[in-house]
PDB file of C-alpha atoms in Angstrom:
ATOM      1  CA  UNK A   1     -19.507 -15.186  20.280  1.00 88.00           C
ATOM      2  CA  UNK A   2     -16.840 -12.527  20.756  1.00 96.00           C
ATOM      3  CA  UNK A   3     -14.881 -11.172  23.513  1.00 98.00           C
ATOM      4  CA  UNK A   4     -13.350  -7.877  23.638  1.00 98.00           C
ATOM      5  CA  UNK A   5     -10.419  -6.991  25.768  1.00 98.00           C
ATOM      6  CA  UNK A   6      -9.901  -3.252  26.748  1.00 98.00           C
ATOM      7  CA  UNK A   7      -5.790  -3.362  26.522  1.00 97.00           C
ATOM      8  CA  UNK A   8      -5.390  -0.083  28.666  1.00 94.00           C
ATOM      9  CA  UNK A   9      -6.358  -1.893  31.779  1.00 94.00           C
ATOM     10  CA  UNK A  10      -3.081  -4.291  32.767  1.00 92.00           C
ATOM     11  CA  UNK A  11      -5.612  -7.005  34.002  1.00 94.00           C
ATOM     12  CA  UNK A  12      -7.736  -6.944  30.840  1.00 97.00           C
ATOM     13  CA  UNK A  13      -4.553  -6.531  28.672  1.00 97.00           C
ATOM     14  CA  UNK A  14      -3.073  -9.992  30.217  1.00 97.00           C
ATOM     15  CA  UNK A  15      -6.592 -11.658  30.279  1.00 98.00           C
ATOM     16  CA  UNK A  16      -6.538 -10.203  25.958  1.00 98.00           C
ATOM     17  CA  UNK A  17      -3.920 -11.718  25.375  1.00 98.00           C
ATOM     18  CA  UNK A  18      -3.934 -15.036  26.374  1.00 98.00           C
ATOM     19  CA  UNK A  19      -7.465 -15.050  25.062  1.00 98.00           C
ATOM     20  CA  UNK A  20      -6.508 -13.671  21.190  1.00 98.00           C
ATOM     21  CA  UNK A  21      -3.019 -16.614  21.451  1.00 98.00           C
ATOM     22  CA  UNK A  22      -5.476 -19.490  22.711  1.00 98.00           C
ATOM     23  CA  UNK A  23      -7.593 -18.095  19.690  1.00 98.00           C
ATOM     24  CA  UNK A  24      -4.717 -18.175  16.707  1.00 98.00           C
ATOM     25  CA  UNK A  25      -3.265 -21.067  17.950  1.00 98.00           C
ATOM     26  CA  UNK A  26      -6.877 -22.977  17.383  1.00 98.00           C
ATOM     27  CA  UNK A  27      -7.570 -21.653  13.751  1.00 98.00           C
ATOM     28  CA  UNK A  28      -9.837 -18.645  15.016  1.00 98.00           C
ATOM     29  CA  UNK A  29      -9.443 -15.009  14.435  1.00 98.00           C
ATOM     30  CA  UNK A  30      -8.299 -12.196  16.094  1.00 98.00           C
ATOM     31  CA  UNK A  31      -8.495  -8.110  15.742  1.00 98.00           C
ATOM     32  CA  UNK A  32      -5.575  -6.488  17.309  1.00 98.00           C
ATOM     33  CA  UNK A  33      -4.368  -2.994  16.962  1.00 96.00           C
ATOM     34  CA  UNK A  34      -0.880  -1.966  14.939  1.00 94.00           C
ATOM     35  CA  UNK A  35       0.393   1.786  14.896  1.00 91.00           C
ATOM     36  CA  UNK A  36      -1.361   2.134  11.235  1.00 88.00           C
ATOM     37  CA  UNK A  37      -4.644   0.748  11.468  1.00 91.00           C
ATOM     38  CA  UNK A  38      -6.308  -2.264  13.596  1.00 95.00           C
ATOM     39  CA  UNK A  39      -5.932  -5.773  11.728  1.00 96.00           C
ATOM     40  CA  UNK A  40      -7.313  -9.131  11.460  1.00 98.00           C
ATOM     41  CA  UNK A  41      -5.062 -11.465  12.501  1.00 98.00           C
ATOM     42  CA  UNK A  42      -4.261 -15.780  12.237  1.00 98.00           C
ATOM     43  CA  UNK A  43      -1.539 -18.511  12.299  1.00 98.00           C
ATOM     44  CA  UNK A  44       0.021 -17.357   8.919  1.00 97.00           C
ATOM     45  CA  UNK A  45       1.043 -21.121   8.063  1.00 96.00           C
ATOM     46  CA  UNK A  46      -2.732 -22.388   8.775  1.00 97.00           C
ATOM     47  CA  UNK A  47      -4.298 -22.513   5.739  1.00 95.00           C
ATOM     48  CA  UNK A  48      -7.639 -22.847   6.653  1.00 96.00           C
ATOM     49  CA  UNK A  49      -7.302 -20.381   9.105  1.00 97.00           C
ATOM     50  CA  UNK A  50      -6.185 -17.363   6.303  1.00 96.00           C
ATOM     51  CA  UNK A  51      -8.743 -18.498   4.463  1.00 96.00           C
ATOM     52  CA  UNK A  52     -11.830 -17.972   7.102  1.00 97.00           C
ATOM     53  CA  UNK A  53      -9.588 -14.181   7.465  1.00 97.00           C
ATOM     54  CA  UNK A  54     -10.239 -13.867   3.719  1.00 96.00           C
ATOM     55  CA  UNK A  55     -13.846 -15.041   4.025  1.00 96.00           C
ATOM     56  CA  UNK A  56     -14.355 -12.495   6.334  1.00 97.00           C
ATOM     57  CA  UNK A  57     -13.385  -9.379   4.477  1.00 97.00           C
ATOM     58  CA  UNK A  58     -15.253 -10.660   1.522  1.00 95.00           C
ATOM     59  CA  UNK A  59     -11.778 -10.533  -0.064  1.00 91.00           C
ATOM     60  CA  UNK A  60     -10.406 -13.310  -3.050  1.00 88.00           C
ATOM     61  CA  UNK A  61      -6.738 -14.765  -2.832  1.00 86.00           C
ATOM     62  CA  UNK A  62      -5.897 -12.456  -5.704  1.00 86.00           C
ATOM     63  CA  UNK A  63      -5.183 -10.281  -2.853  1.00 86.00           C
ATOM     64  CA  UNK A  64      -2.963 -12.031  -0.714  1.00 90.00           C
ATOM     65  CA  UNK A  65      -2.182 -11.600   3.222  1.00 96.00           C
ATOM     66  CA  UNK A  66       0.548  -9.956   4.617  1.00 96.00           C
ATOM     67  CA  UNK A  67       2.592 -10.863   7.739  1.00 98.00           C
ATOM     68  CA  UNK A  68       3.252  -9.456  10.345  1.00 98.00           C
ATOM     69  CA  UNK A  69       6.318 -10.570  12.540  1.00 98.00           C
ATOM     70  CA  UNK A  70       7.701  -9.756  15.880  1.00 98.00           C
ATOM     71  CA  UNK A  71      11.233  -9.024  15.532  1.00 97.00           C
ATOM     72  CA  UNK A  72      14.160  -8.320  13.039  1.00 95.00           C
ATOM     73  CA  UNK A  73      15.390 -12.043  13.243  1.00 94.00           C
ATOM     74  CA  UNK A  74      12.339 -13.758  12.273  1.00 96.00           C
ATOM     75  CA  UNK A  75      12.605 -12.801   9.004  1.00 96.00           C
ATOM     76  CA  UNK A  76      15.624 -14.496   8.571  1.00 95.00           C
ATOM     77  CA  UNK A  77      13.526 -18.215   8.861  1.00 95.00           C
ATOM     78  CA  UNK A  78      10.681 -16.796   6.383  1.00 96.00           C
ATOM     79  CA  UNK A  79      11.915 -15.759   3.089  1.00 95.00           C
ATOM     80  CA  UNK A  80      14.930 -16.769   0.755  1.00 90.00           C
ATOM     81  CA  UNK A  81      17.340 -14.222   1.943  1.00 90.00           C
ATOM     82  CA  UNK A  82      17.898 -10.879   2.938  1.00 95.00           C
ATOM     83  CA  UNK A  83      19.292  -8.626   0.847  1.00 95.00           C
ATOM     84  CA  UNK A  84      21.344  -5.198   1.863  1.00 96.00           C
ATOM     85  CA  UNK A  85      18.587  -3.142   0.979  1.00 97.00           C
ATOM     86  CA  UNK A  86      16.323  -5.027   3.348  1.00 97.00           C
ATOM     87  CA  UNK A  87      18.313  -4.614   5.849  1.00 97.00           C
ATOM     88  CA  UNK A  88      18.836  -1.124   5.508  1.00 98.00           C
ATOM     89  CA  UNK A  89      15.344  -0.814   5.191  1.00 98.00           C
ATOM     90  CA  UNK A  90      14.565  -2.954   8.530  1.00 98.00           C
ATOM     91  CA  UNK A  91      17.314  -1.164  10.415  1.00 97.00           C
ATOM     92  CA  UNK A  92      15.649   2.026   9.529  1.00 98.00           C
ATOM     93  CA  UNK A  93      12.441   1.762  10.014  1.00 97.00           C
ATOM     94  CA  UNK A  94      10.884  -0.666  11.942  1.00 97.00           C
ATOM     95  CA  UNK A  95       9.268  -1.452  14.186  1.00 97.00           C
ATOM     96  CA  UNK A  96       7.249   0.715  12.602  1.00 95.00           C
ATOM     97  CA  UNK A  97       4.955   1.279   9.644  1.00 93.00           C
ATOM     98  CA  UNK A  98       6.884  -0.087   6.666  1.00 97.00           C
ATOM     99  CA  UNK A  99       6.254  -3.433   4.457  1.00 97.00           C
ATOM    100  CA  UNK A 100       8.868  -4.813   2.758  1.00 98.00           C
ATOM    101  CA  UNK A 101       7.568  -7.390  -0.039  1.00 97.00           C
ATOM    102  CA  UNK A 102      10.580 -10.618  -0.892  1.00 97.00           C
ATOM    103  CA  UNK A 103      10.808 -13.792  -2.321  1.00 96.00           C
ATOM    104  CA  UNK A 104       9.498 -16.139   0.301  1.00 95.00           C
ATOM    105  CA  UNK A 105      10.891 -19.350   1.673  1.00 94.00           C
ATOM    106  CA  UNK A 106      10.513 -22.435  -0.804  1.00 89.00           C
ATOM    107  CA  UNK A 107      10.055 -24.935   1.905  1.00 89.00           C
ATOM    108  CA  UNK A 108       7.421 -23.364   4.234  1.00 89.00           C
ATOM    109  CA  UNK A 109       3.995 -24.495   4.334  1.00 83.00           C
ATOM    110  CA  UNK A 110       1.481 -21.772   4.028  1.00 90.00           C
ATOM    111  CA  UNK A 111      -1.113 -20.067   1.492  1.00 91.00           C
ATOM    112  CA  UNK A 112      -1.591 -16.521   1.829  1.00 93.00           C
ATOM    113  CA  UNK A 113      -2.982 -16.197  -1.517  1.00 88.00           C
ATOM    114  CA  UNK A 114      -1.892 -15.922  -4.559  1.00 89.00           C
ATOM    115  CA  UNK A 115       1.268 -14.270  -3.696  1.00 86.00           C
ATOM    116  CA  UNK A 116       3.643 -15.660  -6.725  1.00 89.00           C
ATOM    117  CA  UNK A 117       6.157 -16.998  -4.450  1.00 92.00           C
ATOM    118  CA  UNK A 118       6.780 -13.837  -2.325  1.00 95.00           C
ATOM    119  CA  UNK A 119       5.563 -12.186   1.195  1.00 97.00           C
ATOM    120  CA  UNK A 120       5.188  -9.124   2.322  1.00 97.00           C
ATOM    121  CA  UNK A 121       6.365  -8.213   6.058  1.00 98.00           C
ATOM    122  CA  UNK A 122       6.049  -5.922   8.617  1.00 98.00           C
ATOM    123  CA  UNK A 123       7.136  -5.648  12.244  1.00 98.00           C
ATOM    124  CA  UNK A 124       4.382  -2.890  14.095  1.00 96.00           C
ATOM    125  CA  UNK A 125       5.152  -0.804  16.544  1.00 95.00           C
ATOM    126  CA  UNK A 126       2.752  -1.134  18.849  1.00 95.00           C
ATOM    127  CA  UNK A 127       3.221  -3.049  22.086  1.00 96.00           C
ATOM    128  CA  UNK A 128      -0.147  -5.221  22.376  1.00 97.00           C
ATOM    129  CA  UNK A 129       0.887  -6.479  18.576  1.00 97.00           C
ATOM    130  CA  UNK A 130       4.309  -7.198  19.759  1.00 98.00           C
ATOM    131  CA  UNK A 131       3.505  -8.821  22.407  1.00 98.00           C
ATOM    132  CA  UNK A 132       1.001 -11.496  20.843  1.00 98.00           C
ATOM    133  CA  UNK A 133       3.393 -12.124  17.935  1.00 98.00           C
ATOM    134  CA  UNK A 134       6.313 -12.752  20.196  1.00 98.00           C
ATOM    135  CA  UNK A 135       3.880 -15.167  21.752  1.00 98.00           C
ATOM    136  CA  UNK A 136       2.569 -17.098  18.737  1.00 98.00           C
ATOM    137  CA  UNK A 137       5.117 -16.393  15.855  1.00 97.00           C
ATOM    138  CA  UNK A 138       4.202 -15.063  12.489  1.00 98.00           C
ATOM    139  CA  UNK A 139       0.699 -13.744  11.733  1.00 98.00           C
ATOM    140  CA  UNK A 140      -1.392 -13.241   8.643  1.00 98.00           C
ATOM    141  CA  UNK A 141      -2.751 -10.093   8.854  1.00 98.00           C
ATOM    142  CA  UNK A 142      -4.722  -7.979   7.041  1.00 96.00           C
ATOM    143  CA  UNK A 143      -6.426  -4.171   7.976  1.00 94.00           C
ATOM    144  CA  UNK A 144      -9.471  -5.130   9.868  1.00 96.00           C
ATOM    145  CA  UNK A 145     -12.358  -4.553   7.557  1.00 96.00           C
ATOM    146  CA  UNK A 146     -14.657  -5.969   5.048  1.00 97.00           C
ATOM    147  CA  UNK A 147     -12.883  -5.212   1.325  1.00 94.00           C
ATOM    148  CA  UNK A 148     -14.081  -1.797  -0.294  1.00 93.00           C
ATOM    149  CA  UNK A 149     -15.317  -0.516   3.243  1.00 95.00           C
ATOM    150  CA  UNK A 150     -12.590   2.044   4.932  1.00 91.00           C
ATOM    151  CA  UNK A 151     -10.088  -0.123   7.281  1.00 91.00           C
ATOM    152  CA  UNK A 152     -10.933   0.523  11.006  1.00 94.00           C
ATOM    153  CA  UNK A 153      -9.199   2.830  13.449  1.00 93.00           C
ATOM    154  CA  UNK A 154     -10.819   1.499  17.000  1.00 95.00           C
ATOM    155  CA  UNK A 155     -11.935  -1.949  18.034  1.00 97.00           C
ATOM    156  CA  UNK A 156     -15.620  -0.963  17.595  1.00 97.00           C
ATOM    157  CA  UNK A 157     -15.251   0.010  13.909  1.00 96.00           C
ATOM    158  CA  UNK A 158     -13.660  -3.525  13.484  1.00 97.00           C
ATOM    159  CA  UNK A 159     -16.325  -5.352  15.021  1.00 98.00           C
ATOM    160  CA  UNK A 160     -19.019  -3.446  13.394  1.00 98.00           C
ATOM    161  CA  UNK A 161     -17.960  -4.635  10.288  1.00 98.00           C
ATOM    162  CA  UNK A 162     -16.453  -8.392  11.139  1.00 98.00           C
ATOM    163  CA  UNK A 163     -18.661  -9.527  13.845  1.00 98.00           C
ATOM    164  CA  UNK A 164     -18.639 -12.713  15.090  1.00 97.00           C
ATOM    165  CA  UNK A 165     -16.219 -13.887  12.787  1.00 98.00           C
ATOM    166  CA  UNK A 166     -13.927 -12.997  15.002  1.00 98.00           C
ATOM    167  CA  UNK A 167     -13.076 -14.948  17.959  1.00 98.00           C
ATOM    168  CA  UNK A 168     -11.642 -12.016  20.356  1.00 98.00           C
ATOM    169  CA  UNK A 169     -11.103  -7.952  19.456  1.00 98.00           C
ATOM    170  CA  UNK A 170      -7.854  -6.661  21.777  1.00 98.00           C
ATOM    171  CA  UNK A 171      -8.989  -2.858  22.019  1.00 98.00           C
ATOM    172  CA  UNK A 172      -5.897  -1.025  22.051  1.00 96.00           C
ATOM    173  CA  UNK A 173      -8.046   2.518  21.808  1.00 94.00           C
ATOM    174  CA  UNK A 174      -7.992   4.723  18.199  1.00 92.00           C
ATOM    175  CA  UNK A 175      -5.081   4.115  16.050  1.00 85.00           C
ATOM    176  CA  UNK A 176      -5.713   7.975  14.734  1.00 74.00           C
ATOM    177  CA  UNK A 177      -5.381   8.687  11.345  1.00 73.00           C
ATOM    178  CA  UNK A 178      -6.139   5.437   9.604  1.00 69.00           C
ATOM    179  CA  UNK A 179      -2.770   6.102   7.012  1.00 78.00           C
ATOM    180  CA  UNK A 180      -1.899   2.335   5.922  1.00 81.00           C
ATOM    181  CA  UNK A 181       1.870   1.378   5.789  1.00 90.00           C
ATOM    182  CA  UNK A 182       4.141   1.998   2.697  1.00 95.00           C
ATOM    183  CA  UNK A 183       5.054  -0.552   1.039  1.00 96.00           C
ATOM    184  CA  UNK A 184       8.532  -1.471  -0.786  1.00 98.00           C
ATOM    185  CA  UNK A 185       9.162  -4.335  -3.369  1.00 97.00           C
ATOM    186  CA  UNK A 186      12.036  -5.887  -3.110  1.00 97.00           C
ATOM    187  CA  UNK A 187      12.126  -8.712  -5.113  1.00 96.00           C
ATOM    188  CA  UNK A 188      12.581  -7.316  -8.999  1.00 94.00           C
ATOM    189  CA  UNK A 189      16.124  -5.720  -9.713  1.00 93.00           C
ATOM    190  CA  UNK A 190      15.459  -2.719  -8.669  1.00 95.00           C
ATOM    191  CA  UNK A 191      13.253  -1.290  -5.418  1.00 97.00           C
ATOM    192  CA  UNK A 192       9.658  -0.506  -6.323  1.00 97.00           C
ATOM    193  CA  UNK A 193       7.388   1.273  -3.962  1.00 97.00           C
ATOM    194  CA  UNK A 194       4.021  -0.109  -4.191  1.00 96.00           C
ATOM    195  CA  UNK A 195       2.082   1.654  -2.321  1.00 95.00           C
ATOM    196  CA  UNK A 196       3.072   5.251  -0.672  1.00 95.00           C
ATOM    197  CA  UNK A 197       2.118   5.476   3.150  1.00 91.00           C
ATOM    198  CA  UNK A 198       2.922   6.653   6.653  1.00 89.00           C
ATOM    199  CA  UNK A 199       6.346   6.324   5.037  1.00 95.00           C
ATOM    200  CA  UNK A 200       7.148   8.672   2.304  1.00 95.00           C
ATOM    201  CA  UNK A 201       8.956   7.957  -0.687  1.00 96.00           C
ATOM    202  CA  UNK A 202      12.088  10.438  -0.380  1.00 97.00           C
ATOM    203  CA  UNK A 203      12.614   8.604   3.274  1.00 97.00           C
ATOM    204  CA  UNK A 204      12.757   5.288   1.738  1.00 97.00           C
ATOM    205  CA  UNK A 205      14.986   6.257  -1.615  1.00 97.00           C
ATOM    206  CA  UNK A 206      17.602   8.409   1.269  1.00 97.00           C
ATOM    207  CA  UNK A 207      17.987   4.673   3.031  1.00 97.00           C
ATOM    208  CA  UNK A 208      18.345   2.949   0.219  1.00 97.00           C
ATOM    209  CA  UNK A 209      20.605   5.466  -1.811  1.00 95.00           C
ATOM    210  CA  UNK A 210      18.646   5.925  -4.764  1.00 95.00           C
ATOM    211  CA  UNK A 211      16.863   8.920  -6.335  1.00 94.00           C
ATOM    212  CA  UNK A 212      12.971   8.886  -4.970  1.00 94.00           C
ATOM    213  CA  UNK A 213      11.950   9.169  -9.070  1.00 94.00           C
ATOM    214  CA  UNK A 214      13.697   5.234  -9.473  1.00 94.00           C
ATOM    215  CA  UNK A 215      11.214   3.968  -7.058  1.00 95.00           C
ATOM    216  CA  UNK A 216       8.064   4.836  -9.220  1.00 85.00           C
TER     217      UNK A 216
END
């Protein structure tokens, strides 16, 4: 059965999130809101646990998870390095609504699908996300609806489509325009943008000092 927290009340907020850590920290899943769109959320080096998140969009590992972090230095422990442009990239713009993809850490232990050795990673700007992931370290996460169905701007529109396959919803009220984060490639020889967001193109080429056509 699922429990959702209303995060505006302080009370409700602390009960949330205690409730959605207990929850990731026991292999269940959670749906918390980002300053994009509201995700589903677990343990990003528990296996089984990523794989119940993929379940429950109806989604293959051919599209693998993303992670979400909560703060500049944790990237430091996830991937194989961290190259100037990342850093310029991560200085710039978050937290906020940029992913930056990289070749991921060798030694750790998780599956987030069939990524091909790399992650993708965000830190969000949004307090209740924050807050959790400084609690319980890194988090799969993926935009919290079922694949080919539009990804969900309020709690409700999240559990309308996941259910009970999520252990606890943390309603942070409507994210607004659902507009997903951009995201950047970082691990060919030159920056790619994959995907064109909440962060446009001729912001991204300015940090990195390239001309926005390159990044096609």
């Amino acid at each position: 059965m699922s429990v959702v927290y209303d995060c505006s009340k302080r009370e409700s907020r602390a009960d949330g999130l205690s409730a959605a850590a207990g929850a990731v920290r026991s292999s269940r899943l959670v749906v918390l809101p980002t300053d994009t769109v509201y995700g589903i959320g677990a343990d990003a080096f528990d296996a089984g646990a990523v794989q119940a998140l993929l379940r429950a969009k109806n989604r293959g590992p051919d599209m693998p998870v993303g992670v979400l972090v909560g703060s500049w230095s944790t990237v430091d422990g996830l991937v194989l390095g961290v190259p100037p442009q990342a850093r310029a990239l991560i200085e710039a713009f978050w937290p906020g609504d940029l992913s930056i993809v990289l070749p991921h850490a060798p030694s750790l232990q998780w599956n987030l699908g069939d990524a091909r050795g790399t992650v993708m990673l965000r830190m969000p700007l949004h307090p209740v996300a924050l807050e959790l992931l400084r609690d319980v370290g890194p988090m799969a996460v993926s935009s919290a609806n079922v694949s080919g169905r539009p990804p969900a701007s309020t709690a409700q529109e999240a559990q309308e489509q996941l259910g009970d396959s999520v252990a606890v919803y943390l309603d942070g009220g409507s994210s607004g325009e659902a507009v997903a984060s951009s995201i950047v490639d970082l691990t060919g020889t030159e920056p790619v943008v994959l995907r064109e967001g909440a962060v446009g193109k001729d912001a991204i080429a300015e940090v990195l000092g390239v001309p926005a056509e390159s990044l096609a």
